[in-house]
Amino acid sequence: MASQHHRHQRSGRAADRQARAAAIRWRHDGSEPRWARSDLRLRRLLCLLFAPVFALTGVLILLLGSEATPTTGPPPDVWTALAAGCFLLALVALVDLYVIGRRRREQQRWHRTP
């Protein structure tokens, strides 16, 4: 019975382990390039700017592709591929917005300046 109690003390509480892991994560020990994070404010601004731009560009390309004839421009598959690329970039920007929000909440939780 005593060995079980001793083993429990050694492992510590889950909250303590998480706090130690967070302290190690935020420690500055010269390995910052390995653990560096980008400027979240700038990334958020760029995502907010370019997500709608890419989405609207994709819609515009689809409209242009629907109006194009085989003699006036590239085949319809090219228009569709370009529109799909724009929609994919818009999706990447939206996913990045989610990641940025999660990291900002994490910084607030650990009282770090964004």
N, CA and C atoms as an extended XYZ file, in Angstrom:
342
Properties=species:S:1:pos:R:3:atomname:S:1:resname:S:1:resid:I:1 pbc="F F F"
N         0.821       -1.185        0.000 N   MET     1
C         0.000        0.000        0.000 CA  MET     1
C         0.868        1.253        0.000 C   MET     1
N         1.942        1.236        0.766 N   ALA     2
C         2.817        2.397        0.814 CA  ALA     2
C         3.502        2.635       -0.520 C   ALA     2
N         3.821        1.565       -1.248 N   SER     3
C         4.499        1.736       -2.535 CA  SER     3
C         3.560        2.379       -3.558 C   SER     3
N         2.261        2.092       -3.477 N   GLN     4
C         1.315        2.715       -4.397 CA  GLN     4
C         1.203        4.207       -4.116 C   GLN     4
N         1.179        4.580       -2.859 N   HIS     5
C         1.109        5.986       -2.504 CA  HIS     5
C         2.376        6.715       -2.966 C   HIS     5
N         3.520        6.097       -2.787 N   HIS     6
C         4.779        6.699       -3.209 CA  HIS     6
C         4.809        6.868       -4.726 C   HIS     6
N         4.324        5.869       -5.454 N   ARG     7
C         4.307        5.934       -6.912 CA  ARG     7
C         3.402        7.068       -7.382 C   ARG     7
N         2.269        7.268       -6.709 N   HIS     8
C         1.352        8.339       -7.071 CA  HIS     8
C         1.996        9.705       -6.835 C   HIS     8
N         2.729        9.870       -5.770 N   GLN     9
C         3.398       11.130       -5.494 CA  GLN     9
C         4.473       11.423       -6.536 C   GLN     9
N         5.179       10.403       -6.968 N   ARG    10
C         6.247       10.590       -7.927 CA  ARG    10
C         5.710       11.099       -9.267 C   ARG    10
N         4.583       10.567       -9.713 N   SER    11
C         4.049       10.958      -11.012 CA  SER    11
C         3.460       12.369      -10.967 C   SER    11
N         2.961       12.800       -9.826 N   GLY    12
C         2.386       14.134       -9.705 CA  GLY    12
C         1.005       14.212      -10.310 C   GLY    12
N         0.377       15.327      -10.093 N   ARG    13
C        -0.951       15.538      -10.655 CA  ARG    13
C        -0.829       15.872      -12.132 C   ARG    13
N        -1.877       15.600      -12.872 N   ALA    14
C        -1.874       15.870      -14.313 CA  ALA    14
C        -1.695       17.360      -14.582 C   ALA    14
N        -2.330       18.207      -13.767 N   ALA    15
C        -2.192       19.650      -13.965 CA  ALA    15
C        -0.757       20.102      -13.759 C   ALA    15
N        -0.076       19.508      -12.774 N   ASP    16
C         1.325       19.859      -12.550 CA  ASP    16
C         2.193       19.440      -13.725 C   ASP    16
N         1.943       18.259      -14.254 N   ARG    17
C         2.718       17.800      -15.414 CA  ARG    17
C         2.482       18.713      -16.608 C   ARG    17
N         1.250       19.142      -16.806 N   GLN    18
C         0.940       20.042      -17.921 CA  GLN    18
C         1.610       21.393      -17.725 C   GLN    18
N         1.622       21.887      -16.494 N   ALA    19
C         2.267       23.171      -16.222 CA  ALA    19
C         3.771       23.092      -16.478 C   ALA    19
N         4.387       21.977      -16.059 N   ARG    20
C         5.824       21.814      -16.322 CA  ARG    20
C         6.098       21.723      -17.820 C   ARG    20
N         5.250       21.007      -18.542 N   ALA    21
C         5.435       20.889      -19.987 CA  ALA    21
C         5.289       22.247      -20.660 C   ALA    21
N         4.334       23.065      -20.210 N   ALA    22
C         4.153       24.402      -20.780 CA  ALA    22
C         5.347       25.286      -20.464 C   ALA    22
N         5.868       25.190      -19.249 N   ALA    23
C         7.031       25.999      -18.876 CA  ALA    23
C         8.236       25.635      -19.737 C   ALA    23
N         8.402       24.365      -20.008 N   ILE    24
C         9.504       23.939      -20.867 CA  ILE    24
C         9.288       24.450      -22.277 C   ILE    24
N         8.039       24.435      -22.728 N   ARG    25
C         7.746       24.870      -24.089 CA  ARG    25
C         8.060       26.343      -24.292 C   ARG    25
N         7.799       27.176      -23.296 N   TRP    26
C         7.982       28.613      -23.440 CA  TRP    26
C         9.354       29.095      -22.965 C   TRP    26
N        10.192       28.194      -22.489 N   ARG    27
C        11.504       28.582      -21.991 CA  ARG    27
C        12.390       29.041      -23.148 C   ARG    27
N        13.179       30.061      -22.923 N   HIS    28
C        14.119       30.556      -23.931 CA  HIS    28
C        15.502       30.039      -23.580 C   HIS    28
N        15.976       29.096      -24.365 N   ASP    29
C        17.264       28.486      -24.055 CA  ASP    29
C        18.221       28.496      -25.245 C   ASP    29
N        17.949       29.328      -26.242 N   GLY    30
C        18.831       29.400      -27.395 CA  GLY    30
C        18.380       28.550      -28.566 C   GLY    30
N        17.309       27.778      -28.400 N   SER    31
C        16.825       26.945      -29.495 CA  SER    31
C        15.602       27.580      -30.166 C   SER    31
N        15.462       28.893      -30.070 N   GLU    32
C        14.269       29.559      -30.587 CA  GLU    32
C        14.016       29.319      -32.076 C   GLU    32
N        15.022       29.319      -32.940 N   PRO    33
C        14.695       29.053      -34.344 CA  PRO    33
C        13.999       27.701      -34.530 C   PRO    33
N        14.317       26.749      -33.705 N   ARG    34
C        13.691       25.435      -33.808 CA  ARG    34
C        12.227       25.493      -33.380 C   ARG    34
N        11.909       26.312      -32.409 N   TRP    35
C        10.556       26.385      -31.863 CA  TRP    35
C         9.850       27.684      -32.220 C   TRP    35
N        10.417       28.484      -33.113 N   ALA    36
C         9.888       29.819      -33.405 CA  ALA    36
C         8.473       29.744      -33.976 C   ALA    36
N         7.716       30.748      -33.650 N   ARG    37
C         6.371       30.887      -34.201 CA  ARG    37
C         6.309       32.209      -34.946 C   ARG    37
N         5.460       32.244      -35.939 N   SER    38
C         5.349       33.451      -36.747 CA  SER    38
C         4.471       34.484      -36.045 C   SER    38
N         4.459       35.673      -36.602 N   ASP    39
C         3.659       36.764      -36.067 CA  ASP    39
C         2.186       36.457      -36.320 C   ASP    39
N         1.455       36.149      -35.260 N   LEU    40
C         0.061       35.728      -35.410 CA  LEU    40
C        -0.835       36.862      -35.897 C   LEU    40
N        -0.546       38.085      -35.490 N   ARG    41
C        -1.373       39.216      -35.930 CA  ARG    41
C        -1.262       39.407      -37.438 C   ARG    41
N        -0.036       39.338      -37.955 N   LEU    42
C         0.159       39.500      -39.386 CA  LEU    42
C        -0.477       38.341      -40.155 C   LEU    42
N        -0.302       37.120      -39.669 N   ARG    43
C        -0.917       35.970      -40.331 CA  ARG    43
C        -2.432       36.097      -40.338 C   ARG    43
N        -3.001       36.546      -39.236 N   ARG    44
C        -4.464       36.714      -39.160 CA  ARG    44
C        -4.930       37.768      -40.159 C   ARG    44
N        -4.213       38.884      -40.231 N   LEU    45
C        -4.569       39.951      -41.171 CA  LEU    45
C        -4.510       39.443      -42.611 C   LEU    45
N        -3.439       38.715      -42.950 N   LEU    46
C        -3.304       38.200      -44.308 CA  LEU    46
C        -4.399       37.189      -44.638 C   LEU    46
N        -4.747       36.343      -43.676 N   CYS    47
C        -5.816       35.368      -43.905 CA  CYS    47
C        -7.158       36.059      -44.088 C   CYS    47
N        -7.433       37.061      -43.252 N   LEU    48
C        -8.691       37.784      -43.376 CA  LEU    48
C        -8.784       38.537      -44.696 C   LEU    48
N        -7.644       38.963      -45.207 N   LEU    49
C        -7.623       39.679      -46.478 CA  LEU    49
C        -7.742       38.722      -47.663 C   LEU    49
N        -6.968       37.644      -47.644 N   PHE    50
C        -6.856       36.822      -48.842 CA  PHE    50
C        -7.873       35.683      -48.928 C   PHE    50
N        -8.481       35.248      -47.860 N   ALA    51
C        -9.503       34.196      -47.958 CA  ALA    51
C       -10.659       34.655      -48.851 C   ALA    51
N       -11.241       35.836      -48.628 N   PRO    52
C       -12.310       36.263      -49.534 CA  PRO    52
C       -11.812       36.586      -50.938 C   PRO    52
N       -10.582       37.096      -51.044 N   VAL    53
C       -10.037       37.400      -52.375 CA  VAL    53
C        -9.930       36.131      -53.202 C   VAL    53
N        -9.390       35.055      -52.610 N   PHE    54
C        -9.268       33.797      -53.339 CA  PHE    54
C       -10.640       33.200      -53.662 C   PHE    54
N       -11.571       33.290      -52.730 N   ALA    55
C       -12.907       32.743      -52.972 CA  ALA    55
C       -13.605       33.504      -54.104 C   ALA    55
N       -13.534       34.827      -54.085 N   LEU    56
C       -14.157       35.617      -55.152 CA  LEU    56
C       -13.455       35.403      -56.490 C   LEU    56
N       -12.153       35.260      -56.459 N   THR    57
C       -11.419       34.981      -57.692 CA  THR    57
C       -11.833       33.632      -58.266 C   THR    57
N       -12.022       32.634      -57.403 N   GLY    58
C       -12.488       31.330      -57.869 CA  GLY    58
C       -13.857       31.418      -58.523 C   GLY    58
N       -14.759       32.193      -57.924 N   VAL    59
C       -16.095       32.373      -58.507 CA  VAL    59
C       -15.979       33.085      -59.852 C   VAL    59
N       -15.157       34.115      -59.921 N   LEU    60
C       -14.964       34.861      -61.164 CA  LEU    60
C       -14.397       33.961      -62.262 C   LEU    60
N       -13.438       33.126      -61.917 N   ILE    61
C       -12.853       32.221      -62.907 CA  ILE    61
C       -13.898       31.208      -63.380 C   ILE    61
N       -14.726       30.713      -62.472 N   LEU    62
C       -15.796       29.802      -62.894 CA  LEU    62
C       -16.767       30.486      -63.846 C   LEU    62
N       -17.099       31.741      -63.559 N   LEU    63
C       -17.996       32.478      -64.453 CA  LEU    63
C       -17.350       32.708      -65.817 C   LEU    63
N       -16.085       33.081      -65.818 N   LEU    64
C       -15.372       33.274      -67.084 CA  LEU    64
C       -15.283       31.962      -67.860 C   LEU    64
N       -15.044       30.885      -67.149 N   GLY    65
C       -14.973       29.582      -67.808 CA  GLY    65
C       -16.295       29.144      -68.392 C   GLY    65
N       -17.386       29.499      -67.750 N   SER    66
C       -18.694       29.109      -68.278 CA  SER    66
C       -19.061       29.916      -69.519 C   SER    66
N       -18.527       31.124      -69.634 N   GLU    67
C       -18.801       31.974      -70.793 CA  GLU    67
C       -17.847       31.703      -71.959 C   GLU    67
N       -16.733       31.038      -71.696 N   ALA    68
C       -15.722       30.828      -72.737 CA  ALA    68
C       -16.190       29.775      -73.734 C   ALA    68
N       -15.777       29.975      -74.950 N   THR    69
C       -16.037       28.985      -76.000 CA  THR    69
C       -14.716       28.330      -76.364 C   THR    69
N       -14.754       27.167      -76.987 N   PRO    70
C       -13.510       26.481      -77.322 CA  PRO    70
C       -12.587       27.290      -78.243 C   PRO    70
N       -13.141       28.205      -79.010 N   THR    71
C       -12.297       28.976      -79.930 CA  THR    71
C       -11.713       30.222      -79.286 C   THR    71
N       -12.268       30.686      -78.159 N   THR    72
C       -11.816       31.954      -77.591 CA  THR    72
C       -10.794       31.821      -76.479 C   THR    72
N       -10.543       30.644      -75.996 N   GLY    73
C        -9.602       30.553      -74.891 CA  GLY    73
C        -9.254       29.123      -74.574 C   GLY    73
N        -8.695       28.915      -73.401 N   PRO    74
C        -8.307       27.558      -73.004 CA  PRO    74
C        -9.536       26.663      -72.816 C   PRO    74
N        -9.331       25.369      -72.795 N   PRO    75
C       -10.457       24.448      -72.596 CA  PRO    75
C       -11.093       24.629      -71.217 C   PRO    75
N       -12.325       24.184      -71.059 N   PRO    76
C       -13.030       24.355      -69.774 CA  PRO    76
C       -12.313       23.695      -68.597 C   PRO    76
N       -11.573       22.631      -68.828 N   ASP    77
C       -10.844       21.976      -67.733 CA  ASP    77
C        -9.807       22.907      -67.102 C   ASP    77
N        -9.214       23.753      -67.898 N   VAL    78
C        -8.218       24.698      -67.377 CA  VAL    78
C        -8.890       25.700      -66.446 C   VAL    78
N       -10.050       26.215      -66.867 N   TRP    79
C       -10.785       27.147      -66.014 CA  TRP    79
C       -11.185       26.488      -64.696 C   TRP    79
N       -11.635       25.258      -64.789 N   THR    80
C       -12.043       24.534      -63.588 CA  THR    80
C       -10.861       24.294      -62.657 C   THR    80
N        -9.716       23.949      -63.221 N   ALA    81
C        -8.522       23.715      -62.399 CA  ALA    81
C        -8.063       25.004      -61.721 C   ALA    81
N        -8.107       26.109      -62.446 N   LEU    82
C        -7.726       27.395      -61.846 CA  LEU    82
C        -8.682       27.776      -60.715 C   LEU    82
N        -9.975       27.570      -60.936 N   ALA    83
C       -10.956       27.882      -59.890 CA  ALA    83
C       -10.753       26.978      -58.681 C   ALA    83
N       -10.483       25.701      -58.925 N   ALA    84
C       -10.248       24.774      -57.811 CA  ALA    84
C        -9.008       25.192      -57.025 C   ALA    84
N        -7.972       25.662      -57.720 N   GLY    85
C        -6.776       26.149      -57.024 CA  GLY    85
C        -7.086       27.355      -56.151 C   GLY    85
N        -7.900       28.267      -56.657 N   CYS    86
C        -8.281       29.434      -55.848 CA  CYS    86
C        -9.101       29.017      -54.632 C   CYS    86
N       -10.038       28.103      -54.813 N   PHE    87
C       -10.839       27.640      -53.680 CA  PHE    87
C        -9.972       26.899      -52.657 C   PHE    87
N        -8.981       26.177      -53.135 N   LEU    88
C        -8.065       25.479      -52.227 CA  LEU    88
C        -7.253       26.482      -51.397 C   LEU    88
N        -6.784       27.550      -52.040 N   LEU    89
C        -6.046       28.581      -51.301 CA  LEU    89
C        -6.940       29.277      -50.279 C   LEU    89
N        -8.201       29.493      -50.632 N   ALA    90
C        -9.136       30.089      -49.670 CA  ALA    90
C        -9.353       29.147      -48.486 C   ALA    90
N        -9.436       27.858      -48.760 N   LEU    91
C        -9.595       26.878      -47.684 CA  LEU    91
C        -8.364       26.848      -46.777 C   LEU    91
N        -7.184       26.927      -47.361 N   VAL    92
C        -5.949       26.962      -46.565 CA  VAL    92
C        -5.947       28.196      -45.662 C   VAL    92
N        -6.384       29.332      -46.188 N   ALA    93
C        -6.445       30.551      -45.371 CA  ALA    93
C        -7.439       30.393      -44.223 C   ALA    93
N        -8.573       29.744      -44.471 N   LEU    94
C        -9.554       29.543      -43.401 CA  LEU    94
C        -9.044       28.574      -42.339 C   LEU    94
N        -8.366       27.530      -42.760 N   VAL    95
C        -7.782       26.598      -41.787 CA  VAL    95
C        -6.711       27.310      -40.967 C   VAL    95
N        -5.927       28.157      -41.615 N   ASP    96
C        -4.902       28.908      -40.891 CA  ASP    96
C        -5.547       29.857      -39.885 C   ASP    96
N        -6.679       30.443      -40.219 N   LEU    97
C        -7.398       31.283      -39.249 CA  LEU    97
C        -7.798       30.488      -38.021 C   LEU    97
N        -8.230       29.253      -38.222 N   TYR    98
C        -8.580       28.396      -37.089 CA  TYR    98
C        -7.343       28.123      -36.223 C   TYR    98
N        -6.223       27.807      -36.868 N   VAL    99
C        -4.986       27.519      -36.122 CA  VAL    99
C        -4.533       28.761      -35.354 C   VAL    99
N        -4.627       29.902      -35.981 N   ILE   100
C        -4.235       31.157      -35.319 CA  ILE   100
C        -5.117       31.404      -34.096 C   ILE   100
N        -6.415       31.209      -34.238 N   GLY   101
C        -7.326       31.390      -33.099 CA  GLY   101
C        -6.993       30.447      -31.957 C   GLY   101
N        -6.687       29.202      -32.286 N   ARG   102
C        -6.329       28.231      -31.245 CA  ARG   102
C        -5.031       28.643      -30.542 C   ARG   102
N        -4.054       29.106      -31.296 N   ARG   103
C        -2.788       29.522      -30.678 CA  ARG   103
C        -2.955       30.778      -29.839 C   ARG   103
N        -3.805       31.685      -30.264 N   ARG   104
C        -4.039       32.894      -29.464 CA  ARG   104
C        -4.732       32.549      -28.149 C   ARG   104
N        -5.698       31.620      -28.209 N   ARG   105
C        -6.347       31.184      -26.965 CA  ARG   105
C        -5.347       30.494      -26.049 C   ARG   105
N        -4.434       29.730      -26.635 N   GLU   106
C        -3.402       29.065      -25.834 CA  GLU   106
C        -2.487       30.091      -25.178 C   GLU   106
N        -2.115       31.130      -25.901 N   GLN   107
C        -1.271       32.177      -25.328 CA  GLN   107
C        -2.001       32.899      -24.198 C   GLN   107
N        -3.285       33.158      -24.370 N   GLN   108
C        -4.046       33.817      -23.310 CA  GLN   108
C        -4.153       32.922      -22.089 C   GLN   108
N        -4.306       31.630      -22.325 N   ARG   109
C        -4.417       30.692      -21.212 CA  ARG   109
C        -3.147       30.692      -20.372 C   ARG   109
N        -2.002       30.753      -21.034 N   TRP   110
C        -0.732       30.722      -20.321 CA  TRP   110
C        -0.174       32.123      -20.078 C   TRP   110
N        -1.026       33.139      -20.279 N   HIS   111
C        -0.669       34.533      -20.001 CA  HIS   111
C         0.575       34.962      -20.764 C   HIS   111
N         0.597       34.633      -22.033 N   ARG   112
C         1.679       35.071      -22.922 CA  ARG   112
C         1.165       36.200      -23.789 C   ARG   112
N         2.028       37.137      -24.105 N   THR   113
C         1.612       38.234      -24.969 CA  THR   113
C         1.575       37.738      -26.410 C   THR   113
N         0.528       38.078      -27.153 N   PRO   114
C         0.430       37.609      -28.540 CA  PRO   114
C         1.403       38.290      -29.464 C   PRO   114
